[in-house]
Amino acid sequence: MIYWNIKNNCFLFLFLLVTKCIFSQNNTFSPFSRYGIGDIQSIALPYQQAMNNSGLALPVDTTAPVFVNILNPASLSHIRLTAIDAGSTYFSTKITNPQNYKVTQKSINFQSLVISFPIKKYSGLSLGLLPYSFVGYQIKQNENVANIGPVNYLYDGSGGLNKVFLAYGFSLDKYFKKQDSTSHFLKELIKNTSLGADAYYLFGELSQIATVEYPNNRTYYNFVNDKRTRINGVSINLGLQTFIVLNKEKNSSLNIGLFFSHPSKLKQFNDYIAYNFVYTYFGEKYIVDTLKYSEKEVGKMQLPATYGIGISYITANKWGINTDFKFTDWTKFKLLNDNVNVKNNIEFNMGAYYQPNRFASGKGNYFSRVIYRAGIGYN
C-alpha cells in the first residue's frame, strides 16, 4: 500500500505502463477460457484476496494502513485518507487429462491499479484499472482418419477484457443530527447506511484461431478459421452497506452488504477470416484461397446480472469474519453469431482477519502489528 499526494503525475505514468503490460502478455493458460468471454477475474484487491475475495459487508478502515474495498462501492463512504493500491499476481497452472498428460504454465499478471480518496466527511471516490477476463489457451489434438492419415487440430486463444472504473460512495449519516436518538433499531440501520455506485467501461479483444492440418496428405488443403472479437461499453454496479453496534465497550458490530451488477448490453465487433493454405519449402504459410472474409460485423453482447449479499462481524482494530454469497445469471449471456453454452454461477466465500495489537510500538512488536488473513470458498 502506498500513501500519496493525489496531485502526483506518476499515476498517469503507471496507468499507461500497466495498460501496455496487459496487452503484451498471456494472462491465463486454461482451456476453459475458450468459453464465453474467458476466465472472469475477481475485482477484489490484495487485502480481500487473502480472505478468498470476501467482504461485501466490510467497511474500509479509517486509519493507516488503509485498504480499499471495491467489491462494494458503498464502503467508500468511510475512507479518510488518500491511498493507491497497485498489485500483480503470480500463478502456476497445472492441467492433467485422463491419459495423464500434464501441462504446467506459469505467469505474472497485472492485477490492479486503484486510487481512492475522501470527499468531505461522508463520501469517497475511487478510480482505477483492473482486468475483467482473460483468454489464453493452446490445445492440440491428433487423430488418424481412415483414407486420409494423420490430422492435427490446433486451437489457439488469447486476449481479454479490461475494466476502467469510477466508483463513489456516501453515507446517510450526514442527514441525521447529532442529538438524534438512534435507539430505535430501524432508525439506527438507516442512519448507518451507505450507498454506492461503480460506473465502468469494458474494452478489449478476444482472439480465437482454429487450424486443421494434414501433414502427410497433399490432396487436402490445410484450413484456418480466425476470429477476432472486439468489445466495449459501459455498465454499472450498485452497492449498499449498513451496520448495527452489538457491543459499544468491545466496539463490535454486525455489518450487512448488498451488491447488484446491472445486466448491460455492450458493443461487439467481429472480424472473421477463413482460408485454405499450404506450407512452403521454408515452413511459411501460403494462402491458396480465402473462403470467407468479413470485417466489423456489429452486434451486442449481453452481460449477465450478478446479485450478492455479505455479512461481517467485526471487533474494531482486532479481528473480523466475513461471509459472502453471489449468484450470476449467465443464462441471459449472449455473443454475436455464437451459440454460447454457459451455466449460472454460484459463489460462496468466507474469510477472516486477526491483528494481535494494532497500536503496539517499539522493538519486538512487529508481529503484533501484522494483520493475519485467511479464506476459503466454493465457486
CSV table of N, CA and C in Angstrom, one decimal, residues 31-172:
chain,number,residue,atom,x,y,z
A,31,PRO,N,-7.8,-24.1,-20.8
A,31,PRO,CA,-8.7,-24.5,-22.0
A,31,PRO,C,-10.1,-24.0,-21.7
A,32,PHE,N,-10.5,-23.8,-20.5
A,32,PHE,CA,-11.9,-23.3,-20.2
A,32,PHE,C,-12.1,-21.9,-20.5
A,33,SER,N,-11.0,-21.2,-20.8
A,33,SER,CA,-11.1,-19.8,-21.2
A,33,SER,C,-11.6,-19.7,-22.7
A,34,ARG,N,-11.8,-20.8,-23.4
A,34,ARG,CA,-12.4,-20.8,-24.7
A,34,ARG,C,-13.9,-20.3,-24.7
A,35,TYR,N,-14.5,-20.5,-23.5
A,35,TYR,CA,-16.0,-20.3,-23.5
A,35,TYR,C,-16.3,-18.9,-23.0
A,36,GLY,N,-17.5,-18.4,-23.6
A,36,GLY,CA,-17.9,-17.1,-23.2
A,36,GLY,C,-16.9,-16.0,-23.5
A,37,ILE,N,-16.5,-15.2,-22.5
A,37,ILE,CA,-15.6,-14.1,-22.7
A,37,ILE,C,-14.3,-14.4,-21.9
A,38,GLY,N,-14.1,-15.7,-21.6
A,38,GLY,CA,-12.8,-16.1,-20.9
A,38,GLY,C,-13.0,-16.3,-19.4
A,39,ASP,N,-11.9,-16.4,-18.7
A,39,ASP,CA,-11.9,-16.6,-17.3
A,39,ASP,C,-12.2,-15.2,-16.6
A,40,ILE,N,-13.3,-15.1,-15.9
A,40,ILE,CA,-13.7,-13.9,-15.3
A,40,ILE,C,-12.8,-13.7,-14.0
A,41,GLN,N,-12.3,-12.5,-13.8
A,41,GLN,CA,-11.4,-12.2,-12.7
A,41,GLN,C,-12.1,-11.5,-11.6
A,42,SER,N,-11.7,-11.8,-10.4
A,42,SER,CA,-12.3,-11.2,-9.2
A,42,SER,C,-11.7,-9.7,-9.2
A,43,ILE,N,-12.6,-8.8,-8.7
A,43,ILE,CA,-12.1,-7.4,-8.6
A,43,ILE,C,-11.6,-7.1,-7.2
A,44,ALA,N,-11.5,-8.1,-6.4
A,44,ALA,CA,-11.0,-7.8,-5.0
A,44,ALA,C,-9.5,-7.4,-5.1
A,45,LEU,N,-9.2,-6.5,-4.2
A,45,LEU,CA,-7.8,-6.1,-4.1
A,45,LEU,C,-7.1,-7.0,-3.1
A,46,PRO,N,-5.7,-6.9,-3.0
A,46,PRO,CA,-5.0,-7.9,-2.2
A,46,PRO,C,-5.5,-8.1,-0.8
A,47,TYR,N,-5.9,-7.1,-0.1
A,47,TYR,CA,-6.4,-7.3,1.3
A,47,TYR,C,-7.5,-8.3,1.3
A,48,GLN,N,-8.4,-8.2,0.4
A,48,GLN,CA,-9.6,-9.2,0.4
A,48,GLN,C,-9.3,-10.4,-0.4
A,49,GLN,N,-8.3,-10.4,-1.3
A,49,GLN,CA,-8.0,-11.7,-1.9
A,49,GLN,C,-7.4,-12.7,-0.9
A,50,ALA,N,-6.7,-12.2,0.1
A,50,ALA,CA,-6.2,-13.0,1.2
A,50,ALA,C,-7.3,-13.6,2.0
A,51,MET,N,-8.5,-13.1,1.9
A,51,MET,CA,-9.7,-13.7,2.6
A,51,MET,C,-10.6,-14.3,1.6
A,52,ASN,N,-10.1,-14.9,0.5
A,52,ASN,CA,-10.8,-15.5,-0.6
A,52,ASN,C,-11.8,-14.6,-1.2
A,53,ASN,N,-11.5,-13.4,-1.5
A,53,ASN,CA,-12.3,-12.4,-2.2
A,53,ASN,C,-13.6,-12.1,-1.4
A,54,SER,N,-13.6,-12.2,-0.1
A,54,SER,CA,-14.8,-12.0,0.7
A,54,SER,C,-14.8,-10.5,1.2
A,55,GLY,N,-16.0,-10.0,1.6
A,55,GLY,CA,-16.0,-8.7,2.2
A,55,GLY,C,-17.0,-7.7,1.6
A,56,LEU,N,-18.2,-8.2,1.1
A,56,LEU,CA,-19.2,-7.3,0.6
A,56,LEU,C,-19.7,-6.4,1.7
A,57,ALA,N,-19.6,-6.8,2.9
A,57,ALA,CA,-20.1,-6.0,4.0
A,57,ALA,C,-19.0,-5.3,4.8
A,58,LEU,N,-17.8,-5.5,4.4
A,58,LEU,CA,-16.6,-5.0,5.1
A,58,LEU,C,-16.4,-3.5,4.8
A,59,PRO,N,-16.5,-2.6,5.8
A,59,PRO,CA,-16.2,-1.2,5.5
A,59,PRO,C,-14.7,-1.0,5.4
A,60,VAL,N,-14.2,0.0,4.7
A,60,VAL,CA,-12.8,0.3,4.7
A,60,VAL,C,-12.4,0.9,6.0
A,61,ASP,N,-11.1,0.7,6.3
A,61,ASP,CA,-10.6,1.2,7.6
A,61,ASP,C,-10.4,2.7,7.5
A,62,THR,N,-10.5,3.4,8.6
A,62,THR,CA,-10.4,4.9,8.6
A,62,THR,C,-9.1,5.4,9.0
A,63,THR,N,-8.1,4.5,9.4
A,63,THR,CA,-6.8,4.9,9.8
A,63,THR,C,-5.8,4.0,9.0
A,64,ALA,N,-4.5,4.3,9.1
A,64,ALA,CA,-3.5,3.6,8.4
A,64,ALA,C,-3.3,2.2,9.1
A,65,PRO,N,-3.0,1.1,8.4
A,65,PRO,CA,-2.9,1.1,6.9
A,65,PRO,C,-4.2,1.0,6.3
A,66,VAL,N,-4.5,1.9,5.3
A,66,VAL,CA,-5.8,1.9,4.6
A,66,VAL,C,-5.9,0.8,3.6
A,67,PHE,N,-7.0,0.1,3.5
A,67,PHE,CA,-7.3,-0.8,2.4
A,67,PHE,C,-8.5,-0.3,1.7
A,68,VAL,N,-8.7,-0.6,0.5
A,68,VAL,CA,-9.8,-0.1,-0.3
A,68,VAL,C,-10.7,-1.3,-0.7
A,69,ASN,N,-11.9,-1.2,-0.4
A,69,ASN,CA,-12.9,-2.3,-0.7
A,69,ASN,C,-13.7,-1.9,-1.9
A,70,ILE,N,-13.3,-2.4,-3.1
A,70,ILE,CA,-14.1,-2.1,-4.3
A,70,ILE,C,-15.0,-3.2,-4.7
A,71,LEU,N,-15.1,-4.2,-3.8
A,71,LEU,CA,-16.2,-5.2,-4.0
A,71,LEU,C,-17.5,-4.6,-3.8
A,72,ASN,N,-17.6,-3.6,-3.0
A,72,ASN,CA,-18.9,-2.9,-2.7
A,72,ASN,C,-18.6,-1.4,-2.7
A,73,PRO,N,-19.0,-0.6,-3.7
A,73,PRO,CA,-18.7,0.8,-3.8
A,73,PRO,C,-19.2,1.6,-2.6
A,74,ALA,N,-20.2,1.1,-1.9
A,74,ALA,CA,-20.8,1.8,-0.7
A,74,ALA,C,-19.8,2.0,0.4
A,75,SER,N,-18.8,1.1,0.5
A,75,SER,CA,-17.7,1.2,1.5
A,75,SER,C,-16.9,2.4,1.4
A,76,LEU,N,-16.9,3.1,0.2
A,76,LEU,CA,-16.0,4.2,0.0
A,76,LEU,C,-16.5,5.4,0.9
A,77,SER,N,-17.7,5.4,1.4
A,77,SER,CA,-18.2,6.5,2.3
A,77,SER,C,-17.3,6.6,3.5
A,78,HIS,N,-16.6,5.5,3.9
A,78,HIS,CA,-15.8,5.6,5.2
A,78,HIS,C,-14.3,5.9,5.0
A,79,ILE,N,-13.9,6.1,3.7
A,79,ILE,CA,-12.5,6.3,3.5
A,79,ILE,C,-12.1,7.7,4.0
A,80,ARG,N,-10.9,7.8,4.7
A,80,ARG,CA,-10.5,9.1,5.3
A,80,ARG,C,-9.1,9.5,4.8
A,81,LEU,N,-8.4,8.7,4.1
A,81,LEU,CA,-7.1,9.0,3.6
A,81,LEU,C,-6.9,8.7,2.2
A,82,THR,N,-6.1,9.4,1.4
A,82,THR,CA,-5.9,9.1,0.0
A,82,THR,C,-4.9,7.9,0.0
A,83,ALA,N,-5.2,7.0,-0.9
A,83,ALA,CA,-4.4,5.8,-1.0
A,83,ALA,C,-4.3,5.3,-2.4
A,84,ILE,N,-3.2,4.6,-2.8
A,84,ILE,CA,-3.0,4.0,-4.0
A,84,ILE,C,-2.8,2.5,-3.8
A,85,ASP,N,-3.5,1.6,-4.5
A,85,ASP,CA,-3.3,0.2,-4.4
A,85,ASP,C,-2.9,-0.3,-5.8
A,86,ALA,N,-1.6,-0.8,-5.9
A,86,ALA,CA,-1.1,-1.4,-7.1
A,86,ALA,C,-0.7,-2.8,-6.9
A,87,GLY,N,-1.1,-3.8,-7.7
A,87,GLY,CA,-0.7,-5.1,-7.4
A,87,GLY,C,-0.5,-6.0,-8.6
A,88,SER,N,0.2,-7.1,-8.5
A,88,SER,CA,0.3,-8.1,-9.5
A,88,SER,C,0.1,-9.5,-8.9
A,89,THR,N,-0.1,-10.5,-9.8
A,89,THR,CA,-0.3,-11.8,-9.3
A,89,THR,C,0.6,-12.8,-10.0
A,90,TYR,N,1.1,-13.7,-9.2
A,90,TYR,CA,1.9,-14.8,-9.8
A,90,TYR,C,1.1,-16.1,-9.7
A,91,PHE,N,1.0,-16.9,-10.7
A,91,PHE,CA,0.2,-18.2,-10.6
A,91,PHE,C,0.9,-19.2,-11.4
A,92,SER,N,0.7,-20.5,-11.0
A,92,SER,CA,1.1,-21.7,-11.7
A,92,SER,C,-0.1,-22.6,-12.0
A,93,THR,N,-0.3,-22.9,-13.2
A,93,THR,CA,-1.4,-23.7,-13.6
A,93,THR,C,-0.9,-25.1,-14.1
A,94,LYS,N,-1.5,-26.1,-13.5
A,94,LYS,CA,-1.2,-27.5,-13.9
A,94,LYS,C,-2.5,-28.2,-14.4
A,95,ILE,N,-2.5,-28.7,-15.6
A,95,ILE,CA,-3.6,-29.4,-16.2
A,95,ILE,C,-3.2,-30.8,-16.5
A,96,THR,N,-4.1,-31.7,-16.1
A,96,THR,CA,-3.9,-33.2,-16.4
A,96,THR,C,-5.1,-33.8,-17.0
A,97,ASN,N,-4.9,-34.5,-18.1
A,97,ASN,CA,-6.1,-35.2,-18.8
A,97,ASN,C,-6.1,-36.6,-18.3
A,98,PRO,N,-7.2,-37.4,-18.7
A,98,PRO,CA,-7.3,-38.8,-18.3
A,98,PRO,C,-6.2,-39.7,-18.7
A,99,GLN,N,-5.5,-39.3,-19.8
A,99,GLN,CA,-4.3,-40.1,-20.2
A,99,GLN,C,-3.0,-39.7,-19.4
A,100,ASN,N,-3.2,-38.9,-18.4
A,100,ASN,CA,-2.1,-38.4,-17.5
A,100,ASN,C,-1.1,-37.6,-18.3
A,101,TYR,N,-1.6,-36.9,-19.3
A,101,TYR,CA,-0.7,-35.9,-20.0
A,101,TYR,C,-0.8,-34.6,-19.2
A,102,LYS,N,0.3,-34.0,-18.8
A,102,LYS,CA,0.4,-32.9,-18.0
A,102,LYS,C,1.0,-31.6,-18.7
A,103,VAL,N,0.4,-30.5,-18.4
A,103,VAL,CA,0.9,-29.2,-18.9
A,103,VAL,C,1.0,-28.3,-17.7
A,104,THR,N,2.1,-27.6,-17.5
A,104,THR,CA,2.3,-26.7,-16.5
A,104,THR,C,2.7,-25.3,-17.1
A,105,GLN,N,2.0,-24.3,-16.7
A,105,GLN,CA,2.4,-22.9,-17.2
A,105,GLN,C,2.4,-22.0,-16.0
A,106,LYS,N,3.3,-21.0,-16.1
A,106,LYS,CA,3.5,-20.0,-15.0
A,106,LYS,C,3.4,-18.6,-15.6
A,107,SER,N,2.9,-17.7,-14.8
A,107,SER,CA,2.7,-16.3,-15.3
A,107,SER,C,2.7,-15.3,-14.2
A,108,ILE,N,3.1,-14.1,-14.5
A,108,ILE,CA,3.0,-13.0,-13.6
A,108,ILE,C,2.1,-12.0,-14.3
A,109,ASN,N,1.0,-11.6,-13.6
A,109,ASN,CA,0.0,-10.8,-14.2
A,109,ASN,C,-0.2,-9.5,-13.5
A,110,PHE,N,-0.5,-8.4,-14.3
A,110,PHE,CA,-1.0,-7.2,-13.6
A,110,PHE,C,-2.4,-7.5,-13.0
A,111,GLN,N,-2.5,-7.0,-11.8
A,111,GLN,CA,-3.8,-7.2,-11.0
A,111,GLN,C,-4.6,-6.0,-10.8
A,112,SER,N,-4.0,-4.9,-10.5
A,112,SER,CA,-4.8,-3.7,-10.1
A,112,SER,C,-4.0,-2.4,-10.1
A,113,LEU,N,-4.6,-1.3,-10.4
A,113,LEU,CA,-4.0,0.0,-10.1
A,113,LEU,C,-5.2,0.9,-9.8
A,114,VAL,N,-5.3,1.2,-8.5
A,114,VAL,CA,-6.5,1.9,-7.9
A,114,VAL,C,-6.1,3.0,-7.0
A,115,ILE,N,-6.7,4.2,-7.2
A,115,ILE,CA,-6.5,5.3,-6.3
A,115,ILE,C,-7.9,5.7,-5.7
A,116,SER,N,-7.9,5.9,-4.4
A,116,SER,CA,-9.1,6.3,-3.6
A,116,SER,C,-8.8,7.4,-2.7
A,117,PHE,N,-9.8,8.3,-2.5
A,117,PHE,CA,-9.6,9.4,-1.6
A,117,PHE,C,-11.0,9.9,-1.1
A,118,PRO,N,-11.0,10.6,0.0
A,118,PRO,CA,-12.2,11.1,0.6
A,118,PRO,C,-12.7,12.3,-0.1
A,119,ILE,N,-14.0,12.5,0.0
A,119,ILE,CA,-14.6,13.8,-0.5
A,119,ILE,C,-15.5,14.3,0.7
A,120,LYS,N,-15.0,15.3,1.4
A,120,LYS,CA,-15.6,15.8,2.6
A,120,LYS,C,-15.6,14.7,3.6
A,121,LYS,N,-16.6,14.6,4.5
A,121,LYS,CA,-16.6,13.7,5.6
A,121,LYS,C,-17.3,12.4,5.4
A,122,TYR,N,-18.4,12.5,4.6
A,122,TYR,CA,-19.3,11.3,4.5
A,122,TYR,C,-19.2,10.6,3.1
A,123,SER,N,-18.2,10.9,2.3
A,123,SER,CA,-18.2,10.3,1.0
A,123,SER,C,-16.8,10.1,0.5
A,124,GLY,N,-16.6,9.2,-0.5
A,124,GLY,CA,-15.3,8.9,-1.0
A,124,GLY,C,-15.4,8.5,-2.5
A,125,LEU,N,-14.3,8.6,-3.2
A,125,LEU,CA,-14.3,8.4,-4.6
A,125,LEU,C,-13.1,7.4,-4.9
A,126,SER,N,-13.3,6.5,-5.9
A,126,SER,CA,-12.2,5.6,-6.3
A,126,SER,C,-12.2,5.5,-7.8
A,127,LEU,N,-11.0,5.4,-8.4
A,127,LEU,CA,-10.9,5.1,-9.8
A,127,LEU,C,-9.7,4.2,-10.1
A,128,GLY,N,-9.8,3.5,-11.2
A,128,GLY,CA,-8.6,2.6,-11.5
A,128,GLY,C,-8.8,1.7,-12.7
A,129,LEU,N,-7.9,0.8,-12.8
A,129,LEU,CA,-7.8,-0.1,-14.0
A,129,LEU,C,-7.7,-1.5,-13.4
A,130,LEU,N,-8.5,-2.4,-13.9
A,130,LEU,CA,-8.5,-3.8,-13.5
A,130,LEU,C,-8.7,-4.7,-14.7
A,131,PRO,N,-8.1,-6.0,-14.7
A,131,PRO,CA,-8.5,-6.9,-15.7
A,131,PRO,C,-9.9,-7.5,-15.4
A,132,TYR,N,-10.7,-7.7,-16.4
A,132,TYR,CA,-12.1,-8.2,-16.3
A,132,TYR,C,-12.1,-9.7,-16.6
A,133,SER,N,-11.5,-10.1,-17.7
A,133,SER,CA,-11.5,-11.5,-18.1
A,133,SER,C,-10.2,-11.8,-18.9
A,134,PHE,N,-9.7,-13.0,-18.9
A,134,PHE,CA,-8.6,-13.4,-19.6
A,134,PHE,C,-8.9,-14.6,-20.5
A,135,VAL,N,-8.3,-14.6,-21.7
A,135,VAL,CA,-8.4,-15.7,-22.7
A,135,VAL,C,-7.0,-16.2,-23.0
A,136,GLY,N,-6.7,-17.4,-22.8
A,136,GLY,CA,-5.3,-17.9,-23.1
A,136,GLY,C,-5.3,-19.4,-23.1
A,137,TYR,N,-5.2,-20.0,-24.2
A,137,TYR,CA,-5.1,-21.5,-24.3
A,137,TYR,C,-4.4,-21.9,-25.6
A,138,GLN,N,-3.8,-23.0,-25.6
A,138,GLN,CA,-3.2,-23.7,-26.8
A,138,GLN,C,-3.5,-25.2,-26.7
A,139,ILE,N,-4.3,-25.7,-27.5
A,139,ILE,CA,-4.8,-27.1,-27.5
A,139,ILE,C,-4.4,-27.7,-28.8
A,140,LYS,N,-3.8,-28.9,-28.8
A,140,LYS,CA,-3.5,-29.7,-30.0
A,140,LYS,C,-4.1,-31.1,-29.8
A,141,GLN,N,-4.8,-31.5,-30.8
A,141,GLN,CA,-5.4,-32.9,-30.9
A,141,GLN,C,-4.9,-33.5,-32.2
A,142,ASN,N,-4.5,-34.8,-32.0
A,142,ASN,CA,-4.1,-35.6,-33.2
A,142,ASN,C,-5.1,-36.7,-33.4
A,143,GLU,N,-5.4,-37.0,-34.7
A,143,GLU,CA,-6.4,-38.0,-35.0
A,143,GLU,C,-5.9,-38.7,-36.3
A,144,ASN,N,-6.0,-40.0,-36.3
A,144,ASN,CA,-5.7,-40.8,-37.5
A,144,ASN,C,-7.0,-41.2,-38.2
A,145,VAL,N,-7.3,-40.5,-39.4
A,145,VAL,CA,-8.6,-40.7,-40.1
A,145,VAL,C,-8.4,-41.6,-41.2
A,146,ALA,N,-9.3,-42.6,-41.4
A,146,ALA,CA,-9.3,-43.6,-42.4
A,146,ALA,C,-9.2,-42.9,-43.8
A,147,ASN,N,-8.4,-43.4,-44.7
A,147,ASN,CA,-8.2,-42.9,-46.1
A,147,ASN,C,-7.6,-41.5,-46.2
A,148,ILE,N,-7.3,-40.9,-45.1
A,148,ILE,CA,-6.7,-39.6,-45.1
A,148,ILE,C,-5.3,-39.6,-44.4
A,149,GLY,N,-5.2,-40.3,-43.2
A,149,GLY,CA,-4.0,-40.3,-42.5
A,149,GLY,C,-4.1,-39.4,-41.2
A,150,PRO,N,-2.9,-39.0,-40.7
A,150,PRO,CA,-3.0,-38.1,-39.5
A,150,PRO,C,-3.5,-36.7,-39.8
A,151,VAL,N,-4.3,-36.3,-38.9
A,151,VAL,CA,-4.9,-34.9,-38.9
A,151,VAL,C,-4.6,-34.2,-37.6
A,152,ASN,N,-4.1,-33.0,-37.7
A,152,ASN,CA,-3.8,-32.2,-36.5
A,152,ASN,C,-4.9,-31.1,-36.3
A,153,TYR,N,-5.5,-31.0,-35.1
A,153,TYR,CA,-6.4,-29.9,-34.8
A,153,TYR,C,-5.7,-29.0,-33.8
A,154,LEU,N,-5.6,-27.7,-34.1
A,154,LEU,CA,-4.9,-26.8,-33.3
A,154,LEU,C,-5.9,-25.7,-32.9
A,155,TYR,N,-6.0,-25.4,-31.6
A,155,TYR,CA,-6.9,-24.3,-31.1
A,155,TYR,C,-6.0,-23.3,-30.3
A,156,ASP,N,-6.1,-22.1,-30.6
A,156,ASP,CA,-5.2,-21.0,-30.0
A,156,ASP,C,-6.1,-19.8,-29.7
A,157,GLY,N,-6.1,-19.4,-28.4
A,157,GLY,CA,-6.8,-18.3,-28.0
A,157,GLY,C,-6.0,-17.3,-27.1
A,158,SER,N,-6.3,-16.0,-27.2
A,158,SER,CA,-5.5,-15.0,-26.4
A,158,SER,C,-6.4,-13.8,-26.3
A,159,GLY,N,-6.0,-12.9,-25.4
A,159,GLY,CA,-6.7,-11.6,-25.2
A,159,GLY,C,-7.4,-11.6,-23.9
A,160,GLY,N,-8.4,-10.7,-23.9
A,160,GLY,CA,-9.2,-10.5,-22.7
A,160,GLY,C,-9.8,-9.1,-22.7
A,161,LEU,N,-10.6,-8.9,-21.6
A,161,LEU,CA,-11.3,-7.6,-21.4
A,161,LEU,C,-10.7,-6.9,-20.2
A,162,ASN,N,-10.7,-5.6,-20.2
A,162,ASN,CA,-10.2,-4.7,-19.2
A,162,ASN,C,-11.3,-3.8,-18.7
A,163,LYS,N,-11.1,-3.3,-17.5
A,163,LYS,CA,-12.1,-2.5,-16.8
A,163,LYS,C,-11.5,-1.2,-16.3
A,164,VAL,N,-12.0,-0.1,-16.7
A,164,VAL,CA,-11.7,1.2,-16.2
A,164,VAL,C,-12.9,1.7,-15.4
A,165,PHE,N,-12.8,2.0,-14.1
A,165,PHE,CA,-14.0,2.3,-13.3
A,165,PHE,C,-13.8,3.6,-12.5
A,166,LEU,N,-15.0,4.1,-12.2
A,166,LEU,CA,-15.1,5.3,-11.3
A,166,LEU,C,-16.2,5.0,-10.3
A,167,ALA,N,-15.9,4.9,-9.0
A,167,ALA,CA,-16.8,4.5,-8.0
A,167,ALA,C,-17.0,5.6,-7.0
A,168,TYR,N,-18.2,5.7,-6.4
A,168,TYR,CA,-18.5,6.7,-5.4
A,168,TYR,C,-19.4,6.2,-4.4
A,169,GLY,N,-19.1,6.5,-3.1
A,169,GLY,CA,-20.0,6.0,-2.0
A,169,GLY,C,-20.2,7.1,-1.0
A,170,PHE,N,-21.4,7.2,-0.5
A,170,PHE,CA,-21.7,8.2,0.5
A,170,PHE,C,-22.6,7.6,1.6
A,171,SER,N,-22.5,8.2,2.8
A,171,SER,CA,-23.2,7.8,4.0
A,171,SER,C,-24.5,8.6,4.3
A,172,LEU,N,-25.5,8.0,4.7
A,172,LEU,CA,-26.7,8.7,5.1
A,172,LEU,C,-26.6,9.4,6.4
